[in-house]
Coordinates of C-alpha atoms and ligand atoms in Angstrom, one line a residue:
X140 CA 209.3 95.3 147.1
X141 CA 208.6 93.0 144.2
X142 CA 206.3 94.3 141.5
X143 CA 203.1 92.3 141.0
X144 CA 202.2 93.9 137.7
X145 CA 202.4 91.5 134.8
X146 CA 205.0 92.3 132.2
X147 CA 205.0 91.7 128.5
X148 CA 207.4 88.8 129.1
X149 CA 204.9 87.1 131.4
X150 CA 202.1 87.4 128.9
X151 CA 204.4 85.9 126.3
X152 CA 205.4 82.9 128.3
X153 CA 201.8 82.4 129.4
X154 CA 200.7 82.3 125.8
X155 CA 203.5 79.9 124.8
X156 CA 202.6 77.6 127.7
X157 CA 198.9 77.6 126.9
X158 CA 199.6 77.0 123.3
X159 CA 201.8 74.1 124.2
X160 CA 199.2 72.5 126.5
X161 CA 196.6 72.9 123.8
X162 CA 198.8 71.1 121.4
X163 CA 199.4 68.3 123.9
X164 CA 195.7 68.0 124.5
X165 CA 195.0 67.9 120.8
X166 CA 197.6 65.2 120.2
X167 CA 196.3 63.1 123.1
X168 CA 192.7 63.4 121.9
X169 CA 193.8 62.5 118.4
X170 CA 195.7 59.4 119.6
X171 CA 192.8 58.2 121.8
X172 CA 190.3 58.8 119.0
X173 CA 192.5 56.8 116.7
X174 CA 192.9 54.1 119.3
X175 CA 189.2 53.9 119.9
X176 CA 188.5 53.7 116.2
X177 CA 191.0 51.0 115.5
X178 CA 190.7 49.1 118.8
X179 CA 188.3 46.5 117.5
X180 CA 189.6 46.5 113.9
X181 CA 192.0 43.8 112.9
X182 CA 193.9 45.3 110.0
X183 CA 196.5 43.5 107.8
X184 CA 200.1 43.8 108.9
X185 CA 201.6 47.3 108.6
X186 CA 205.1 48.8 108.9
X187 CA 205.8 51.6 111.4
X188 CA 204.0 54.9 110.4
X189 CA 204.9 58.5 110.9
X190 CA 202.2 60.8 112.3
X191 CA 200.2 62.8 109.7
X192 CA 201.9 61.4 106.6
X193 CA 201.6 57.8 107.6
X194 CA 203.6 55.7 105.2
X195 CA 203.9 58.2 102.4
X196 CA 207.6 58.5 102.9
X197 CA 208.1 54.8 102.1
X198 CA 206.6 55.0 98.6
X199 CA 209.6 56.6 97.0
X200 CA 209.6 57.7 93.4
X201 CA 208.4 54.4 92.0
X202 CA 205.7 53.2 94.3
X203 CA 205.1 49.7 92.8
X204 CA 208.8 48.9 93.4
X205 CA 208.7 50.2 97.0
X206 CA 205.5 48.3 97.8
X207 CA 206.9 45.1 96.3
X208 CA 209.9 45.4 98.7
X209 CA 207.5 46.0 101.7
X210 CA 205.5 43.0 100.7
X211 CA 208.6 40.8 100.8
X212 CA 209.0 41.8 104.5
X213 CA 205.3 42.0 105.6
X214 CA 203.5 39.5 103.3
X215 CA 201.2 39.6 100.3
X216 CA 198.5 41.6 102.1
X217 CA 199.5 44.7 104.0
X218 CA 197.9 47.9 105.2
X219 CA 199.4 51.3 104.9
X220 CA 198.3 54.8 105.7
X221 CA 198.9 57.3 102.9
X222 CA 198.3 60.6 104.6
X223 CA 194.7 60.4 105.8
X224 CA 193.8 57.4 103.7
X225 CA 193.9 53.7 104.8
X226 CA 195.1 51.5 101.9
X227 CA 195.6 47.8 101.5
X228 CA 198.1 46.4 99.1
X229 CA 197.7 43.0 97.5
X230 CA 200.9 41.5 96.1
X231 CA 200.1 37.9 95.3
X232 CA 197.7 36.2 92.9
X233 CA 195.7 34.7 95.8
X234 CA 195.1 38.0 97.5
X235 CA 194.4 39.7 94.2
X236 CA 191.7 37.1 93.5
X237 CA 190.1 37.6 96.9
X238 CA 189.6 41.3 96.2
X239 CA 188.9 41.3 92.5
X240 CA 186.8 38.2 92.2
X241 CA 185.5 36.9 95.5
X242 CA 184.7 40.4 96.8
X243 CA 184.4 42.1 93.3
X244 CA 181.4 44.2 94.0
X245 CA 182.8 45.6 97.2
X246 CA 185.9 46.8 95.3
X247 CA 184.4 48.2 92.1
X248 CA 184.7 51.9 93.0
X249 CA 187.5 54.2 92.0
X250 CA 188.8 56.5 94.7
X251 CA 188.3 60.2 94.1
X252 CA 191.4 62.2 93.1
X253 CA 192.0 65.8 92.3
X254 CA 193.4 65.1 88.9
X255 CA 190.5 62.9 88.1
X256 CA 187.9 65.4 89.1
X257 CA 189.6 68.1 87.1
X258 CA 190.3 66.1 84.0
X259 CA 186.9 64.4 83.9
X260 CA 184.5 67.3 84.2
X261 CA 183.6 66.6 87.8
X262 CA 182.0 63.2 87.6
X263 CA 181.0 63.1 84.0
X264 CA 183.5 60.5 83.0
X265 CA 183.7 56.7 82.9
X266 CA 187.2 55.5 84.0
X267 CA 187.1 57.3 87.4
X268 CA 183.3 57.0 87.9
X269 CA 182.1 55.1 90.9
X270 CA 180.3 51.8 90.2
X271 CA 177.0 53.4 89.4
X272 CA 174.1 53.2 86.9
X273 CA 175.9 55.7 84.7
X274 CA 179.1 53.7 84.8
X275 CA 177.1 50.5 83.9
X276 CA 175.4 52.3 81.0
X277 CA 178.7 53.6 79.7
X278 CA 180.3 50.1 80.1
X279 CA 177.6 48.6 78.0
X280 CA 178.0 51.2 75.3
X281 CA 181.7 50.8 75.3
X282 CA 181.6 47.0 74.9
X283 CA 178.8 46.9 72.4
X284 CA 179.5 50.0 70.3
X285 CA 182.4 52.3 71.1
X286 CA 185.1 49.7 71.5
X287 CA 183.0 46.7 70.4
X288 CA 184.0 44.2 67.7
X289 CA 182.1 46.0 64.9
X290 CA 183.6 49.4 65.5
X291 CA 187.1 48.0 65.8
X292 CA 186.6 46.1 62.6
X293 CA 185.5 49.2 60.7
X294 CA 188.4 51.2 62.0
X295 CA 191.0 48.5 61.0
X296 CA 192.2 50.7 58.0
X297 CA 193.2 53.4 60.5
X298 CA 195.4 51.1 62.4
X299 CA 196.8 49.6 59.2
X300 CA 197.6 53.0 57.7
X301 CA 199.3 54.3 60.8
X302 CA 201.5 51.2 61.0
X303 CA 202.5 51.4 57.4
X304 CA 203.3 55.1 57.8
X305 CA 205.7 54.3 60.6
X306 CA 207.2 51.4 58.7
X307 CA 208.0 53.6 55.8
X308 CA 209.7 56.1 58.0
X309 CA 211.8 53.3 59.6
X310 CA 212.9 52.1 56.1
X311 CA 214.0 55.7 55.3
X312 CA 215.9 55.9 58.6
X313 CA 217.5 52.6 57.9
X314 CA 218.7 53.7 54.5
X315 CA 220.3 56.8 56.0
X316 CA 221.9 54.7 58.7
X317 CA 220.6 56.9 61.5
X318 CA 219.4 56.4 65.0
X319 CA 215.7 57.0 65.8
X320 CA 213.9 57.8 69.1
X321 CA 211.5 54.9 69.2
X322 CA 209.9 56.1 72.4
X323 CA 208.8 59.2 70.6
X324 CA 207.8 57.4 67.3
X325 CA 205.7 54.8 69.0
X326 CA 203.9 57.3 71.2
X327 CA 203.1 59.3 68.0
X328 CA 201.8 56.1 66.4
X329 CA 199.4 55.1 69.2
X330 CA 198.4 58.7 69.6
X331 CA 197.5 59.0 65.9
X332 CA 195.6 55.7 66.0
X333 CA 193.5 56.6 69.0
X334 CA 193.0 60.2 67.8
X335 CA 191.8 59.0 64.4
X336 CA 189.6 56.4 65.9
X337 CA 188.0 58.8 68.2
X338 CA 187.5 61.7 65.8
X339 CA 188.9 60.5 62.5
X340 CA 189.0 63.4 60.1
X341 CA 190.0 66.2 62.5
X342 CA 193.2 64.4 63.5
X343 CA 194.5 64.0 60.0
X344 CA 193.4 67.2 58.4
X345 CA 195.6 69.6 60.1
X346 CA 199.1 68.8 61.4
X347 CA 199.1 71.7 63.8
X348 CA 195.9 70.5 65.5
X349 CA 197.1 66.9 65.6
X350 CA 200.3 68.1 67.3
X351 CA 198.4 70.1 69.9
X352 CA 196.2 67.1 70.6
X353 CA 199.3 64.9 71.1
X354 CA 200.8 67.4 73.5
X355 CA 197.6 67.7 75.5
X356 CA 197.4 63.9 75.9
X357 CA 201.0 63.7 76.8
X358 CA 200.6 66.3 79.6
X359 CA 197.3 64.7 80.8
X360 CA 199.1 61.3 81.2
X361 CA 202.0 63.0 83.0
X362 CA 199.7 64.8 85.5
X363 CA 197.5 61.8 86.0
X364 CA 200.7 59.9 87.1
X365 CA 202.1 62.7 89.3
X366 CA 201.7 62.2 92.9
X367 CA 199.4 64.8 94.3
X368 CA 199.9 65.6 97.9
X369 CA 196.4 67.0 98.3
X370 CA 194.9 63.7 97.5
X371 CA 196.5 62.1 100.5
X372 CA 197.1 64.6 103.2
X373 CA 193.7 66.0 104.4
X374 CA 194.8 69.5 105.4
X375 CA 196.6 70.1 102.0
X376 CA 193.3 69.8 100.2
X377 CA 193.0 73.5 99.5
X378 CA 196.6 74.3 99.2
X379 CA 198.5 74.2 96.0
X380 CA 202.1 73.5 97.0
X381 CA 203.1 71.9 93.8
X382 CA 201.6 74.3 91.3
X383 CA 199.4 71.5 90.3
X384 CA 196.0 73.1 90.2
X385 CA 197.2 75.8 87.9
X386 CA 198.6 73.4 85.4
X387 CA 195.6 71.2 85.5
X388 CA 193.2 74.1 85.0
X389 CA 195.2 75.4 82.0
X390 CA 195.3 71.9 80.5
X391 CA 191.6 71.4 81.0
X392 CA 190.9 74.7 79.3
X393 CA 193.1 73.7 76.3
X394 CA 191.5 70.3 76.0
X395 CA 188.0 71.8 76.3
X396 CA 188.7 74.3 73.6
X397 CA 190.0 71.7 71.3
X398 CA 187.1 69.4 71.9
X399 CA 184.5 72.2 71.5
X400 CA 186.1 73.1 68.2
X401 CA 186.1 69.5 67.0
X402 CA 182.6 68.9 68.0
X403 CA 181.3 72.0 66.4
X404 CA 183.1 71.2 63.1
X405 CA 181.8 67.6 63.4
X406 CA 178.2 68.7 63.8
X407 CA 178.4 70.9 60.7
X408 CA 179.9 68.0 58.8
X409 CA 177.2 65.7 60.0
X410 CA 174.6 68.1 58.8
X411 CA 176.2 68.2 55.3
X412 CA 176.4 64.4 55.2
X413 CA 172.7 64.2 56.1
X414 CA 171.9 66.6 53.3
X415 CA 173.9 64.6 50.8
X416 CA 173.1 61.3 52.5
X417 CA 176.7 60.1 52.3
X418 CA 177.8 57.0 54.3
X419 CA 181.2 57.3 56.0
X420 CA 182.8 55.0 58.5
X421 CA 181.8 56.2 61.9
X422 CA 184.3 57.2 64.5
X423 CA 183.7 57.2 68.3
X424 CA 182.6 60.8 68.3
X425 CA 180.0 60.1 65.6
X426 CA 178.7 57.2 67.6
X427 CA 178.3 59.2 70.7
X428 CA 176.7 62.2 69.0
X429 CA 174.2 59.7 67.5
X430 CA 173.4 58.4 70.9
X431 CA 173.2 61.9 72.4
X432 CA 170.6 62.9 69.8
X433 CA 168.6 59.7 70.1
X434 CA 165.5 60.4 72.1
X435 CA 165.0 56.7 72.8
X436 CA 168.4 56.2 74.4
X437 CA 168.4 54.7 77.8
X438 CA 170.3 57.7 79.2
X439 CA 170.9 61.1 77.9
X440 CA 174.6 61.7 77.1
X441 CA 175.7 65.2 77.8
X442 CA 178.4 67.2 76.0
X443 CA 180.5 66.8 79.2
X444 CA 180.0 63.0 79.1
X445 CA 181.2 62.9 75.5
X446 CA 184.3 65.0 76.1
X447 CA 185.1 63.1 79.3
X448 CA 184.9 59.7 77.5
X449 CA 187.2 60.9 74.7
X450 CA 189.6 62.1 77.3
X451 CA 189.5 58.6 79.0
X452 CA 190.2 56.8 75.8
X453 CA 193.2 59.1 75.2
X454 CA 194.7 58.8 78.6
X455 CA 193.8 55.1 78.9
X456 CA 194.9 54.0 75.5
X457 CA 197.8 56.0 74.2
X458 CA 200.8 55.8 76.5
X459 CA 199.9 52.3 77.7
X460 CA 200.0 50.8 74.2
X461 CA 203.2 52.8 73.3
X462 CA 205.2 51.8 76.3
X463 CA 204.2 48.2 75.9
X464 CA 205.7 48.1 72.3
X465 CA 208.8 50.0 73.5
X466 CA 209.5 47.5 76.4
X467 CA 209.0 44.6 74.0
X468 CA 211.4 46.1 71.5
X469 CA 214.0 46.8 74.2
X470 CA 213.8 43.1 75.4
X471 CA 214.2 41.9 71.8
X472 CA 217.3 44.1 71.3
X473 CA 218.9 42.6 74.4
X474 CA 218.0 39.0 73.3
X475 CA 218.2 38.9 69.5
X476 CA 217.7 35.1 69.5
X477 CA 214.1 35.7 70.6
X478 CA 213.7 38.2 67.8
X479 CA 215.0 35.8 65.2
X480 CA 212.8 33.0 66.5
X481 CA 209.8 35.3 66.2
X482 CA 210.9 36.3 62.7
X483 CA 211.2 32.7 61.6
X484 CA 207.6 32.2 62.7
X485 CA 206.5 35.2 60.7
X486 CA 208.5 34.0 57.6
X487 CA 206.9 30.6 57.8
X488 CA 203.4 31.9 58.1
X489 CA 203.5 35.1 56.1
X490 CA 206.6 34.8 53.9
X491 CA 208.8 37.8 53.0
X492 CA 206.9 39.2 50.2
X493 CA 204.1 41.0 52.1
X494 CA 204.0 42.9 55.3
X495 CA 202.5 40.9 58.3
X496 CA 199.0 42.2 59.2
X497 CA 196.4 42.0 61.9
X498 CA 194.6 39.0 60.6
X499 CA 197.9 37.0 60.7
X500 CA 198.2 37.3 64.5
X501 CA 196.1 34.3 65.4
X502 CA 198.6 32.2 63.5
X503 CA 201.6 33.6 65.3
X504 CA 201.6 32.0 68.8
X505 CA 205.2 32.9 69.5
X506 CA 204.7 36.5 68.7
X507 CA 201.7 36.5 71.0
X508 CA 203.9 34.9 73.7
X509 CA 206.4 37.8 73.3
X510 CA 203.7 40.3 74.0
X511 CA 202.4 38.4 77.0
X512 CA 205.9 38.1 78.4
X513 CA 206.3 41.8 77.9
X514 CA 203.0 42.5 79.8
X515 CA 204.1 40.2 82.6
X516 CA 207.4 42.0 83.3
X517 CA 206.4 45.5 82.2
X518 CA 202.6 45.9 82.8
X519 CA 201.9 49.4 81.5
X520 CA 199.7 50.1 84.5
X521 CA 201.7 48.5 87.3
X522 CA 199.0 48.9 90.0
X523 CA 195.3 48.6 89.9
X524 CA 193.6 51.1 92.1
X525 CA 190.1 50.7 93.5
X526 CA 188.1 51.7 96.6
X527 CA 185.9 49.6 98.9
X528 CA 182.2 50.6 99.3
X529 CA 181.5 48.5 102.5
X530 CA 183.3 46.8 105.3
X531 CA 184.5 43.3 104.5
X532 CA 186.7 40.6 105.8
X533 CA 189.6 39.3 103.7
X534 CA 191.9 36.5 104.9
X535 CA 190.5 37.1 108.4
X536 CA 191.5 40.8 108.4
X537 CA 189.0 43.7 108.6
X538 CA 188.9 46.0 105.6
X539 CA 186.8 49.0 106.4
X540 CA 184.6 50.8 103.9
X541 CA 186.4 53.5 101.9
X542 CA 189.7 51.7 102.1
X543 CA 191.8 52.1 99.0
X544 CA 193.0 49.0 97.3
X545 CA 196.2 48.7 95.4
X546 CA 196.8 45.5 93.5
X547 CA 200.5 45.3 92.6
X548 CA 200.2 43.8 89.2
X549 CA 203.9 44.4 88.7
X550 CA 204.9 42.4 91.8
X551 CA 202.4 39.6 90.9
X552 CA 204.1 39.1 87.6
X553 CA 207.3 38.5 89.4
X554 CA 206.0 36.1 92.1
X555 CA 208.4 33.2 92.3
X556 CA 205.7 30.9 93.6
X557 CA 203.9 31.2 90.2
X558 CA 206.7 31.9 87.7
X559 CA 209.9 30.0 87.4
X560 CA 212.9 32.3 87.0
X561 CA 210.5 35.3 87.2
X562 CA 213.1 37.9 86.1
X563 CA 214.0 36.2 82.9
X564 CA 212.3 37.3 79.7
X565 CA 211.3 34.0 78.2
X566 CA 208.3 33.9 75.9
X567 CA 208.7 30.1 75.7
X568 CA 207.0 29.8 79.1
X569 CA 203.7 30.7 77.5
X570 CA 204.1 28.1 74.7
X571 CA 204.9 25.5 77.4
X572 CA 201.8 26.4 79.4
X573 CA 199.8 26.1 76.1
X574 CA 197.0 28.3 74.8
X575 CA 195.2 28.5 78.1
X576 CA 196.9 31.4 79.7
X577 CA 195.5 34.7 78.5
X578 CA 195.8 38.3 79.7
X579 CA 192.1 39.2 80.1
X580 CA 191.9 38.8 83.8
X581 CA 190.9 35.1 84.3
X582 CA 194.3 34.2 85.6
X583 CA 195.3 36.1 88.6
X584 CA 199.0 35.7 88.2
X585 CA 198.9 37.7 85.0
X586 CA 196.7 40.8 85.3
X587 CA 198.0 43.5 82.9
X588 CA 194.5 44.6 82.1
X589 CA 193.0 44.1 85.5
X590 CA 190.0 41.9 86.1
X591 CA 186.3 41.7 86.3
X592 CA 183.7 44.3 85.5
X593 CA 186.2 47.2 86.0
X594 CA 188.9 45.5 83.9
X595 CA 190.3 47.3 80.9
X596 CA 187.6 47.8 78.1
X597 CA 190.4 48.6 75.6
X598 CA 192.2 45.2 75.8
X599 CA 191.2 44.0 72.3
X600 CA 192.2 47.3 70.8
X601 CA 195.5 47.4 72.7
X602 CA 196.4 44.0 71.4
X603 CA 195.3 45.0 67.9
X604 CA 197.8 47.8 68.0
X605 CA 200.8 46.3 69.9
X606 CA 200.9 42.9 68.2
X607 CA 200.9 43.9 64.5
X608 CA 203.2 46.8 65.1
X609 CA 205.8 44.7 66.9
X610 CA 205.4 41.9 64.3
X611 CA 206.1 44.3 61.4
X612 CA 209.2 45.7 63.2
X613 CA 210.4 42.1 63.8
X614 CA 209.7 41.0 60.2
X615 CA 211.7 43.9 58.5
X616 CA 214.5 45.0 60.8
X617 CA 217.4 44.0 63.1
X618 CA 217.8 46.6 65.8
X619 CA 221.0 48.1 67.2
X620 CA 221.8 50.4 70.1
X621 CA 225.0 52.3 70.5
X622 CA 226.2 51.2 67.1
X623 CA 225.7 47.6 68.1
X624 CA 227.8 47.8 71.2
X625 CA 226.1 47.1 74.5
X626 CA 222.7 46.5 75.9
X627 CA 219.5 48.6 76.4
X628 CA 219.2 49.9 79.9
X629 CA 216.0 48.5 81.3
X630 CA 215.7 50.8 84.3
X631 CA 212.2 52.1 85.1
X632 CA 211.4 55.7 85.6
X633 CA 208.7 57.4 87.7
X634 CA 205.2 57.9 86.2
X635 CA 201.8 56.5 85.7
X636 CA 202.4 54.2 82.7
X637 CA 205.6 52.4 83.7
X638 CA 207.9 54.6 81.6
X639 CA 211.5 53.8 81.0
X640 CA 214.1 55.8 82.8
X641 CA 215.7 56.6 79.4
X642 CA 213.9 56.8 76.0
X643 CA 214.7 53.9 73.6
X644 CA 217.0 55.3 70.9
X645 CA 218.1 52.8 68.4
X646 CA 218.9 52.0 64.8
X647 CA 216.7 49.9 62.6
X648 CA 218.8 47.8 60.1
X649 CA 216.6 46.6 57.2
X650 CA 217.0 42.9 56.4
X651 CA 215.0 43.4 53.1
X652 CA 216.0 45.7 50.3
X653 CA 212.7 47.3 50.4
X654 CA 209.5 47.4 52.3
X655 CA 207.3 44.3 51.6
X656 CA 204.0 45.0 49.9
X657 CA 201.5 46.2 52.5
Ligands
HEM91 C1 198.7 47.9 76.7 C2 197.7 48.7 76.8 C3 196.8 48.8 78.0 C4 197.0 48.4 79.3 C5 198.2 47.6 79.9 C6 195.8 48.8 80.0 C7 195.6 48.5 81.4 C8 194.5 48.8 82.1 C9 194.2 48.5 83.5 C10 195.2 47.7 84.4 C11 193.1 49.1 83.9 C12 192.4 49.1 85.3 C13 191.7 47.8 85.4 C14 191.1 47.4 86.7 O1 190.9 48.3 87.5 O2 190.8 46.2 86.9 C15 192.5 49.8 82.7 C16 191.4 50.5 82.7 C17 190.9 51.2 81.6 N1 191.5 51.2 80.3 FE1 193.1 50.2 79.7 N2 194.9 49.4 79.2 C18 195.5 49.5 78.0 C19 194.9 50.0 76.8 C20 193.7 50.7 76.8 C21 193.1 51.2 75.6 C22 193.7 51.0 74.2 C23 192.0 51.8 76.0 C24 190.9 52.6 75.1 C25 191.0 52.9 73.9 C26 191.9 51.7 77.4 C27 190.9 52.3 78.2 C28 190.7 52.0 79.5 C29 189.6 52.6 80.3 C30 188.5 53.5 79.8 C31 189.7 52.1 81.6 C32 188.8 52.4 82.8 C33 187.7 51.3 82.9 C34 186.8 51.5 84.1 O3 187.1 52.3 84.9 O4 185.8 50.8 84.1 N3 192.9 51.0 77.9 N4 193.4 49.6 81.6
NAG92 C1 212.8 60.8 72.9 O1 211.4 60.9 73.0 C2 210.9 61.0 74.3 C3 209.4 60.8 74.3 O2 208.8 61.7 73.4 C4 211.4 62.4 74.9 O3 211.0 62.6 76.2 C5 212.9 62.4 74.8 O4 213.4 63.7 75.2 C6 213.4 62.1 73.4 N1 214.9 62.0 73.5 C7 215.7 62.4 72.6 C8 217.2 62.3 72.8 O5 215.3 62.9 71.5

């Protein structure tokens, strides 16, 4: 007789079976739900996706390059799914204009990200803030005061001193006939400039503190550029696979400690100054503390707001400006005739007896063209990232609310419909076009600083640092790599600010017996 009692084995297989059927049901309901949601939505063309991760696997290590390749197959407007987020990618000047100009207000938000929320004190910051009344207030402050013409003018000596300091070092290196790591030197330069502009005295008083500040900024930029799984795959939100949260938390603590120290010191100094009624050029921290203590101000700035803004300026302004100068120098080493042509221009306008300076730049159109051409081929922020706040129709396609927008600035600068021989580094193209083509977001085939209200508020400052520094390096030195044999490797590496795969290590060879009078 057969036993009718259930055995352990039966229970096991029963459990497995019911688990399997649950899984099937869940999958089916997911698919129908997805189908129902997207049935009436006409999205831009899209490659095949994998469940859960969507198109994440297609991004590779260098997303702007991977998306450029996809756009060559699927067109200048595509939709992809990165984990649980729908994204659209614009890769031509025409589509960029549709999003950034025609539908500007629908695409003026920034998507939330874990890094942003950590590094920016929740939502106390400016660069990652949604398009809100706080953002509008900060934007106004930034353009009229913090990074406005008058402040930049007053802080000119800071930029000048830092450029002269690096030039002196380069003359020493040249005398010794040594190589120098220009990637490192230029990031020190921009870091010092921004640090001194933001909180002048603190950054120069104490080498140890300045070095710590530099390290913090370096790490912040690195983390901001790292791809964080939790931002894309919903169920990873509270997991910390990559050890990310820990590093972020540590970093934020260090930054906060540094800022608190600086602010405390600053307030004591300000008190002393008030007592002795001295007038000293104001740095960004002074300006913000003034506003914070002004009872009539339109909005009350908190300590968090101030710290977050300083952090934005560091992350936004340091690496971006440094990489731009490094890429320009690398291009000039590979094509010395361009360097010589730029030097001829400087010699004609400035001569050889004094060092070129910021106020000479308007008279140096070829030098300006070299920087524009650098920004076209090597935009330090290769993709502009925004988020839509409402459903809209673009080129006949539906773009739902909360869709992430990626504008591939890097691909747009290489669009053969708008640039002849797009891969050649040829500053002359800007001279031929004439004065009209600038980089401030009016021309949608050249968008290194973005466009519209959310465009980069540091554009003027960025040009004030990159152009004079490059001009001085051109005026005084020839540059050699590998003892003068071979070319600079122009491969890009992974990261937020278009880093080079290899740092630029080269040798300055002075063409003047000593540094011209500064
Ligand atoms: C070569 C140097 C630089 C490049 C290529 C660059 C590029 C950009 C780009 C593409 C954006 C996004 C624009 C958009 O969404 O339309 C941006 C935003 C921003 N940049 Fe820059 N930038 C540079 C230098 C600077 C400097 C020197 C500062 C400040 C001192 C700065 C501060 C910012 C801030 C705060 C934002 C966020 C603005 C907002 O969210 O409204 N940038 N930058
Ligand atoms: C050059 O500087 C970069 C940036 O600071 C650094 O990552 C790299 O390791 C340095 N390379 C050498 C060989 O010193």
